[in-house]
XYZ file of C-alpha atoms in Angstrom:
479
model
C 0.033 -0.015 -0.007
C 1.033 3.561 -0.275
C 0.889 6.737 1.947
C 1.850 10.556 1.575
C 4.045 11.874 4.228
C 4.863 15.699 4.133
C 3.959 15.736 0.360
C 6.124 12.874 -0.369
C 5.103 9.602 -2.068
C 6.041 6.564 -0.078
C 5.503 2.860 -1.018
C 5.225 0.025 1.266
C 5.222 -3.401 -0.197
C 5.962 -4.086 -3.851
C 4.342 -5.505 -6.979
C 1.424 -4.397 -9.202
C -2.011 -5.681 -9.108
C -4.209 -4.655 -11.945
C -7.389 -5.884 -9.925
C -6.420 -4.180 -6.715
C -4.747 -0.949 -7.334
C -3.826 1.063 -4.353
C -3.554 4.894 -4.831
C -2.393 7.926 -2.892
C -4.232 11.189 -3.939
C -5.276 9.633 -7.021
C -1.800 8.506 -8.374
C -0.279 5.079 -8.650
C 3.319 4.420 -7.533
C 5.781 3.180 -10.016
C 8.763 1.351 -8.881
C 11.840 -0.786 -9.893
C 9.811 -3.910 -8.831
C 6.688 -3.189 -10.857
C 7.653 -1.170 -13.993
C 7.985 -4.027 -16.281
C 4.529 -5.477 -15.436
C 2.900 -1.870 -15.545
C 4.476 -1.265 -18.802
C 3.450 -4.600 -20.270
C -0.201 -4.354 -19.052
C -1.049 -0.590 -19.542
C -0.815 0.575 -23.172
C -0.575 4.279 -22.023
C 0.806 5.710 -18.916
C 1.816 9.238 -17.927
C 4.661 9.402 -15.159
C 5.787 11.880 -12.800
C 9.510 11.463 -11.955
C 10.572 13.293 -8.925
C 12.957 13.439 -5.911
C 11.785 14.116 -2.412
C 14.103 17.094 -1.982
C 13.195 18.838 -4.958
C 11.353 22.130 -4.436
C 9.735 22.114 -7.980
C 8.597 18.661 -7.446
C 6.811 19.654 -4.121
C 5.343 22.592 -5.958
C 4.040 20.298 -8.703
C 2.491 17.758 -6.449
C -0.990 19.560 -6.176
C -1.205 19.840 -9.981
C -0.245 16.286 -10.375
C -2.710 15.142 -7.802
C -5.643 16.775 -9.596
C -4.510 15.304 -12.834
C -4.297 11.889 -11.316
C -7.601 12.078 -9.582
C -9.360 13.077 -12.689
C -7.830 10.388 -14.886
C -7.488 7.409 -12.713
C -11.005 7.499 -11.593
C -12.427 7.853 -15.062
C -13.286 4.459 -16.704
C -13.117 6.170 -20.196
C -9.627 7.463 -19.671
C -6.926 5.628 -21.803
C -4.051 6.839 -19.721
C -3.075 5.830 -16.218
C -1.177 8.125 -13.961
C 1.765 7.201 -11.917
C 4.526 8.675 -9.710
C 8.150 7.511 -9.470
C 10.539 8.510 -6.928
C 13.715 8.441 -8.829
C 16.240 8.261 -5.891
C 14.625 5.168 -4.540
C 14.246 3.478 -7.823
C 17.757 3.143 -9.484
C 16.831 1.044 -12.274
C 14.229 3.625 -13.587
C 16.819 6.239 -12.844
C 19.627 4.695 -14.768
C 17.727 3.219 -17.608
C 15.869 6.462 -18.182
C 18.796 8.785 -17.503
C 16.612 11.538 -15.742
C 18.737 14.514 -15.186
C 16.194 17.331 -14.042
C 13.265 17.062 -11.828
C 10.409 16.971 -12.027
C 10.285 15.213 -15.449
C 7.008 13.934 -16.939
C 7.106 11.048 -19.281
C 4.225 9.815 -21.561
C 4.710 6.087 -22.400
C 3.114 4.307 -25.217
C 3.714 0.806 -26.218
C 7.101 1.075 -24.574
C 8.148 4.338 -26.100
C 8.657 7.599 -24.184
C 7.767 11.167 -24.922
C 8.750 13.988 -22.596
C 6.345 16.884 -21.445
C 7.896 20.086 -21.988
C 5.243 22.901 -21.550
C 4.526 24.763 -18.319
C 3.203 22.604 -15.754
C -0.460 23.316 -15.198
C -3.515 20.978 -15.215
C -4.922 22.111 -18.323
C -1.447 21.676 -20.204
C -1.023 18.297 -18.858
C -4.587 17.273 -19.824
C -4.051 18.646 -23.310
C -0.842 16.658 -23.614
C -2.362 13.633 -22.395
C -5.432 13.964 -24.776
C -3.013 14.661 -27.743
C -1.031 11.455 -26.990
C -4.166 9.274 -26.403
C -5.173 9.838 -30.081
C -4.250 7.315 -32.534
C -1.125 8.467 -34.530
C -2.296 7.137 -37.654
C -5.907 7.063 -38.907
C -7.213 4.460 -41.348
C -8.753 6.048 -44.223
C -10.355 4.838 -47.607
C -9.340 5.910 -51.065
C -12.705 7.806 -51.417
C -11.892 9.914 -48.474
C -8.239 10.640 -49.314
C -8.477 13.850 -51.447
C -10.709 15.442 -48.690
C -7.987 14.454 -46.108
C -5.248 15.780 -47.874
C -7.073 19.052 -48.635
C -7.883 19.710 -45.040
C -4.299 19.866 -43.844
C -1.181 21.782 -44.762
C 0.510 18.456 -44.194
C -0.675 14.989 -44.676
C 1.505 11.721 -44.658
C -0.206 8.715 -46.171
C 1.167 5.140 -45.957
C 0.135 2.004 -47.732
C 1.751 -1.100 -46.668
C 1.933 -4.737 -47.517
C 4.286 -5.602 -44.612
C 2.847 -5.384 -40.982
C 6.399 -4.602 -39.535
C 6.466 -1.510 -41.813
C 3.062 -0.510 -40.966
C 4.052 -0.756 -37.196
C 7.242 1.330 -37.713
C 5.132 3.854 -39.638
C 2.814 4.249 -36.359
C 5.849 4.563 -34.221
C 7.273 7.101 -36.439
C 3.891 9.186 -36.580
C 3.765 9.182 -32.566
C 7.297 10.508 -32.304
C 7.341 12.987 -35.079
C 3.915 14.470 -34.680
C 3.318 17.957 -36.271
C 1.273 16.668 -39.080
C -1.686 14.159 -40.128
C -0.915 10.793 -40.756
C -3.052 8.206 -42.612
C -2.958 4.625 -43.614
C -4.665 3.194 -46.707
C -6.140 -0.185 -46.763
C -3.878 -3.216 -47.362
C -2.087 -3.287 -50.607
C 0.290 -5.520 -52.444
C 3.093 -2.953 -52.244
C 4.336 -0.578 -49.725
C 4.841 3.296 -50.096
C 4.601 6.520 -48.123
C 3.221 9.819 -49.824
C 3.940 13.245 -48.303
C 1.346 15.818 -49.387
C 1.990 19.426 -48.288
C 0.362 22.821 -49.069
C 2.772 25.314 -47.658
C 2.985 28.955 -48.885
C 0.052 28.078 -51.280
C 2.266 25.606 -53.257
C 0.845 21.960 -53.238
C 3.745 19.384 -53.288
C 3.436 15.490 -53.501
C 6.486 13.420 -52.573
C 6.493 9.604 -53.011
C 8.866 7.226 -51.079
C 8.688 3.924 -52.709
C 11.854 2.332 -51.179
C 10.984 1.402 -47.297
C 13.640 -1.464 -47.264
C 15.835 1.138 -45.281
C 13.616 2.701 -42.622
C 16.243 5.119 -41.562
C 16.639 6.606 -44.901
C 12.858 6.559 -45.167
C 12.586 8.614 -42.007
C 15.123 11.132 -43.110
C 13.110 11.747 -46.355
C 9.924 12.150 -44.311
C 11.676 14.838 -42.235
C 13.045 16.538 -45.301
C 9.628 16.368 -47.192
C 7.470 17.456 -44.336
C 9.258 20.733 -43.818
C 7.848 24.143 -45.191
C 10.180 26.251 -46.928
C 9.917 28.551 -43.633
C 9.293 27.128 -40.351
C 7.458 29.467 -37.748
C 9.576 28.568 -34.711
C 7.609 27.749 -31.704
C 8.054 25.077 -28.761
C 6.037 22.669 -30.804
C 8.129 23.130 -33.949
C 11.386 23.245 -32.259
C 12.376 19.332 -32.859
C 11.297 19.814 -36.603
C 13.417 22.964 -36.967
C 16.611 21.054 -35.819
C 15.974 17.411 -36.570
C 17.986 17.300 -39.937
C 21.509 17.168 -38.361
C 23.134 17.383 -41.693
C 21.733 20.856 -42.337
C 23.616 22.863 -39.780
C 23.112 26.087 -41.326
C 19.840 28.237 -40.191
C 18.678 31.535 -41.387
C 16.514 33.310 -38.881
C 14.218 36.254 -39.471
C 13.794 38.055 -36.268
C 10.798 40.338 -36.666
C 7.166 41.404 -35.401
C 4.786 39.564 -37.351
C 1.842 41.897 -36.581
C 3.953 44.706 -38.032
C 2.738 46.588 -41.012
C 5.179 45.212 -43.488
C 5.435 41.831 -42.149
C 3.370 40.218 -45.191
C 6.077 41.868 -47.802
C 8.869 40.716 -45.433
C 7.748 37.108 -45.148
C 7.294 36.930 -48.956
C 10.764 37.973 -49.463
C 12.149 35.567 -46.875
C 9.914 32.782 -48.468
C 11.552 33.388 -51.805
C 14.845 33.467 -50.358
C 13.885 30.048 -48.627
C 12.673 28.508 -51.944
C 15.984 29.313 -53.616
C 18.286 28.044 -50.919
C 16.142 25.502 -48.864
C 18.349 22.674 -49.679
C 21.328 24.305 -48.248
C 19.936 25.863 -45.061
C 16.842 25.815 -42.710
C 14.868 28.952 -42.771
C 13.219 29.908 -39.654
C 10.606 32.862 -38.978
C 11.425 34.056 -35.207
C 8.108 35.944 -34.217
C 9.105 38.213 -31.309
C 5.408 37.935 -30.107
C 6.178 34.325 -29.210
C 7.544 33.958 -25.496
C 9.493 30.699 -26.628
C 11.219 32.901 -29.317
C 12.279 35.315 -26.692
C 14.446 32.899 -24.708
C 16.903 32.927 -27.795
C 17.124 36.705 -28.141
C 20.081 36.972 -25.622
C 22.223 34.555 -27.653
C 21.772 36.550 -30.708
C 21.937 39.949 -28.897
C 18.592 40.941 -30.380
C 16.734 44.022 -28.966
C 13.503 45.520 -30.039
C 15.157 48.411 -31.783
C 16.979 45.665 -33.939
C 13.956 44.564 -35.697
C 13.590 43.397 -38.372
C 17.055 41.507 -38.778
C 17.994 38.380 -40.331
C 20.930 36.078 -39.059
C 22.869 33.071 -40.522
C 24.493 30.661 -38.164
C 26.291 27.359 -38.719
C 25.908 25.312 -35.502
C 28.352 22.749 -36.703
C 31.231 25.180 -37.410
C 34.326 24.886 -35.249
C 34.979 28.639 -35.485
C 33.985 30.824 -32.554
C 32.622 33.466 -35.088
C 29.812 31.605 -36.562
C 27.028 34.164 -36.991
C 26.485 36.793 -39.718
C 23.641 39.311 -39.858
C 22.016 41.658 -42.208
C 19.442 44.594 -41.823
C 18.681 44.253 -45.684
C 15.862 41.825 -45.459
C 14.949 42.101 -49.140
C 15.162 38.840 -51.298
C 18.428 39.991 -52.771
C 19.918 40.988 -49.442
C 19.090 37.760 -47.751
C 20.601 35.920 -50.651
C 23.690 38.111 -50.555
C 24.158 37.315 -46.865
C 23.921 33.708 -47.457
C 26.354 33.556 -50.384
C 28.945 35.673 -48.539
C 28.502 33.366 -45.324
C 29.067 30.201 -47.588
C 32.155 31.986 -49.188
C 33.601 32.831 -45.788
C 33.564 36.600 -46.839
C 30.639 37.658 -44.596
C 31.417 39.653 -41.277
C 30.827 37.314 -38.519
C 30.800 37.344 -34.685
C 30.479 34.858 -31.818
C 27.137 34.175 -30.105
C 26.575 36.565 -27.126
C 28.315 34.993 -24.008
C 27.736 35.983 -20.367
C 29.793 38.717 -19.079
C 32.122 38.049 -16.244
C 31.144 39.472 -12.730
C 32.523 41.085 -9.696
C 33.772 39.118 -6.579
C 31.116 39.630 -3.861
C 32.389 40.180 -0.333
C 30.870 37.039 1.097
C 32.040 34.694 -1.823
C 33.639 32.053 0.444
C 30.944 32.329 3.136
C 28.166 30.816 0.930
C 27.396 27.073 0.799
C 28.136 27.379 -3.037
C 31.392 29.205 -2.985
C 31.316 31.896 -5.560
C 34.350 31.909 -8.006
C 35.317 34.446 -10.563
C 38.357 35.277 -12.883
C 39.567 36.959 -9.686
C 39.699 34.147 -7.104
C 39.527 31.051 -9.138
C 43.230 30.155 -9.529
C 44.261 31.009 -5.881
C 41.185 29.047 -4.534
C 41.149 25.996 -6.696
C 44.958 25.516 -6.855
C 45.628 26.334 -3.172
C 46.248 22.667 -2.294
C 44.129 23.188 0.835
C 40.929 21.508 -0.576
C 39.318 19.542 -3.455
C 36.766 21.546 -5.358
C 33.827 20.765 -7.548
C 32.917 23.490 -9.758
C 29.811 24.175 -11.793
C 30.286 26.264 -14.774
C 26.985 27.779 -15.680
C 25.232 30.587 -17.582
C 22.088 32.207 -16.059
C 20.153 32.108 -19.265
C 20.598 28.385 -19.631
C 17.636 26.223 -19.105
C 19.661 22.978 -18.021
C 21.745 25.079 -15.616
C 18.442 26.341 -14.063
C 17.454 22.769 -13.682
C 20.645 21.870 -12.047
C 20.673 24.833 -9.645
C 18.414 23.460 -6.766
C 20.385 20.197 -6.914
C 23.766 22.036 -6.705
C 22.407 24.036 -3.634
C 21.360 20.689 -2.027
C 24.699 19.266 -2.483
C 26.627 22.345 -1.172
C 24.342 22.292 1.971
C 25.447 18.719 2.660
C 29.250 19.433 2.271
C 29.421 23.113 3.393
C 31.068 22.078 6.692
C 33.504 19.678 5.340
C 37.248 20.678 5.886
C 38.622 19.292 2.688
C 35.810 19.476 -0.179
C 34.065 22.703 -1.327
C 31.153 23.065 -3.714
C 31.654 25.962 -6.051
C 30.170 27.837 -8.930
C 31.585 29.931 -11.865
C 29.686 31.821 -14.488
C 30.757 30.999 -18.055
C 31.653 34.756 -18.668
C 34.778 34.289 -16.639
C 36.089 31.556 -18.672
C 37.942 33.348 -21.219
C 39.873 35.373 -18.554
C 41.139 32.232 -16.590
C 44.227 30.984 -18.305
C 44.131 27.284 -19.426
C 40.476 26.823 -18.561
C 38.421 25.533 -21.646
C 34.590 24.909 -21.473
C 32.744 24.038 -24.514
C 29.146 23.838 -23.124
C 27.144 24.565 -20.079
C 26.630 23.353 -17.393
C 30.185 21.680 -17.225
C 30.986 20.273 -13.764
C 34.744 19.930 -13.101
C 36.424 18.171 -10.003
C 39.752 19.605 -9.058
C 41.661 17.259 -6.579
C 43.918 18.901 -3.770
C 46.868 18.247 -5.762
C 45.813 19.894 -8.969
C 48.776 22.379 -8.337
C 47.795 24.839 -11.194
C 47.019 22.279 -13.824
C 43.545 22.474 -15.436
C 44.140 19.025 -17.020
C 44.198 17.577 -13.591
C 40.512 18.310 -13.270
C 37.935 15.469 -14.152
C 34.651 16.265 -15.873
C 31.672 14.876 -14.559
C 29.686 13.080 -17.242
C 27.012 11.203 -15.072
C 23.483 11.851 -14.465
C 22.954 15.390 -13.005
C 21.019 14.207 -9.942
C 21.969 14.560 -6.137
C 22.705 10.793 -5.935
C 24.862 10.840 -9.111
C 26.897 13.670 -8.036
C 27.501 12.143 -4.691
C 28.700 9.021 -6.028
C 30.949 10.841 -8.319
C 32.452 12.689 -5.384
C 33.034 9.303 -3.485
C 34.813 7.830 -6.713
C 37.060 10.874 -7.031
C 37.911 11.331 -3.462
C 38.357 7.743 -2.382
C 41.075 7.024 -4.890
C 42.948 9.940 -3.476
C 42.054 9.538 0.155
C 40.846 13.209 0.221
C 37.802 12.712 2.503
């Protein structure tokens, strides 16, 4: 049976009984002992992965309780609602590689999809309703024309092989962002992608399905409009073709007086260069778009403006821009960028900061360019450093875990937990960081050598970090 103590879900006993399900505030408990049986017996489940010490998890419990109480008591609901204490269930933790909390997974036929919207009852119920729908609809030849005409994007499959049909259903559920249909059984297998973007109907047929990886790549390519309107929902489609690392981004206000003319010119450039770059409209009215303005140093007074960036480039200066947003101006920027003659700059980086007076008194020791070397290389202590950027979502998710870790070790005489803003890195000789967050362990005997540091590459959880500390310090007898 289960009970809740101080907002925490506790499991007493184990196993999963379909006929006698015990609940706490409406939510079933998922454990290492019952997960295989649950996923085998339940075609659709949604799982709240949490830890008992996580403040964000505690804040989300009332929302989750309402969702669970609504669905688990509804006989018509296709989805069962579970909670999983990740710290107490290492198998789930390790196999699912959950690194931030809470994380919400929807699982269908063994496949997982992660919830990424703001946590609210309405958003969660909408997410569940969307994933409860059959990803592929069966349709007859007589209804095909109307189905295709009613959608900007329709992907239609006809299959002689059940295995290929199952692959198509799995692909449809994972990719989303379009309508998927299946015609009655035929003697041959093929997939047709119908699109009507920018008023230009297109029909592409994929007849060779023997290589499903290649077929998936073609679907991803064919389903994209010439210009993608960026949003949280379209994020995956925008960047899913890894071979296409060059992106052309139009930052503007779609409600502006000249936006139609502007988008028309941007679309013409996209049709000319769509095989070489991904064209993305960044409407500043979209809150998700605004999360990327700091990276490009975009201000309201800069609009409208076009950027070109190559995310695969090894050069630090990999961004070019232009205020000439005519078709010819955008084309010229792309040609110059490809030829290496465009004026380029590096993405905006967080500036360094001043050393606060209480930098060493804090549980998380505050490091900057001014005290990093003297503190880390003093030989008096081992130091675990998190290099972060305030605008980084993953860094923000790690913050409460890092503070909890620091509290546990704040009085330790030979190990300190510290932080360093990424803007300081360039001014610290020998320190190289290519991504954030980066976690580095400096042993006592580092003696001025950055290559003595060991980078943490495990699961960014309290348990994972503590295990890393034990591994690093036990071999050196530093604790």
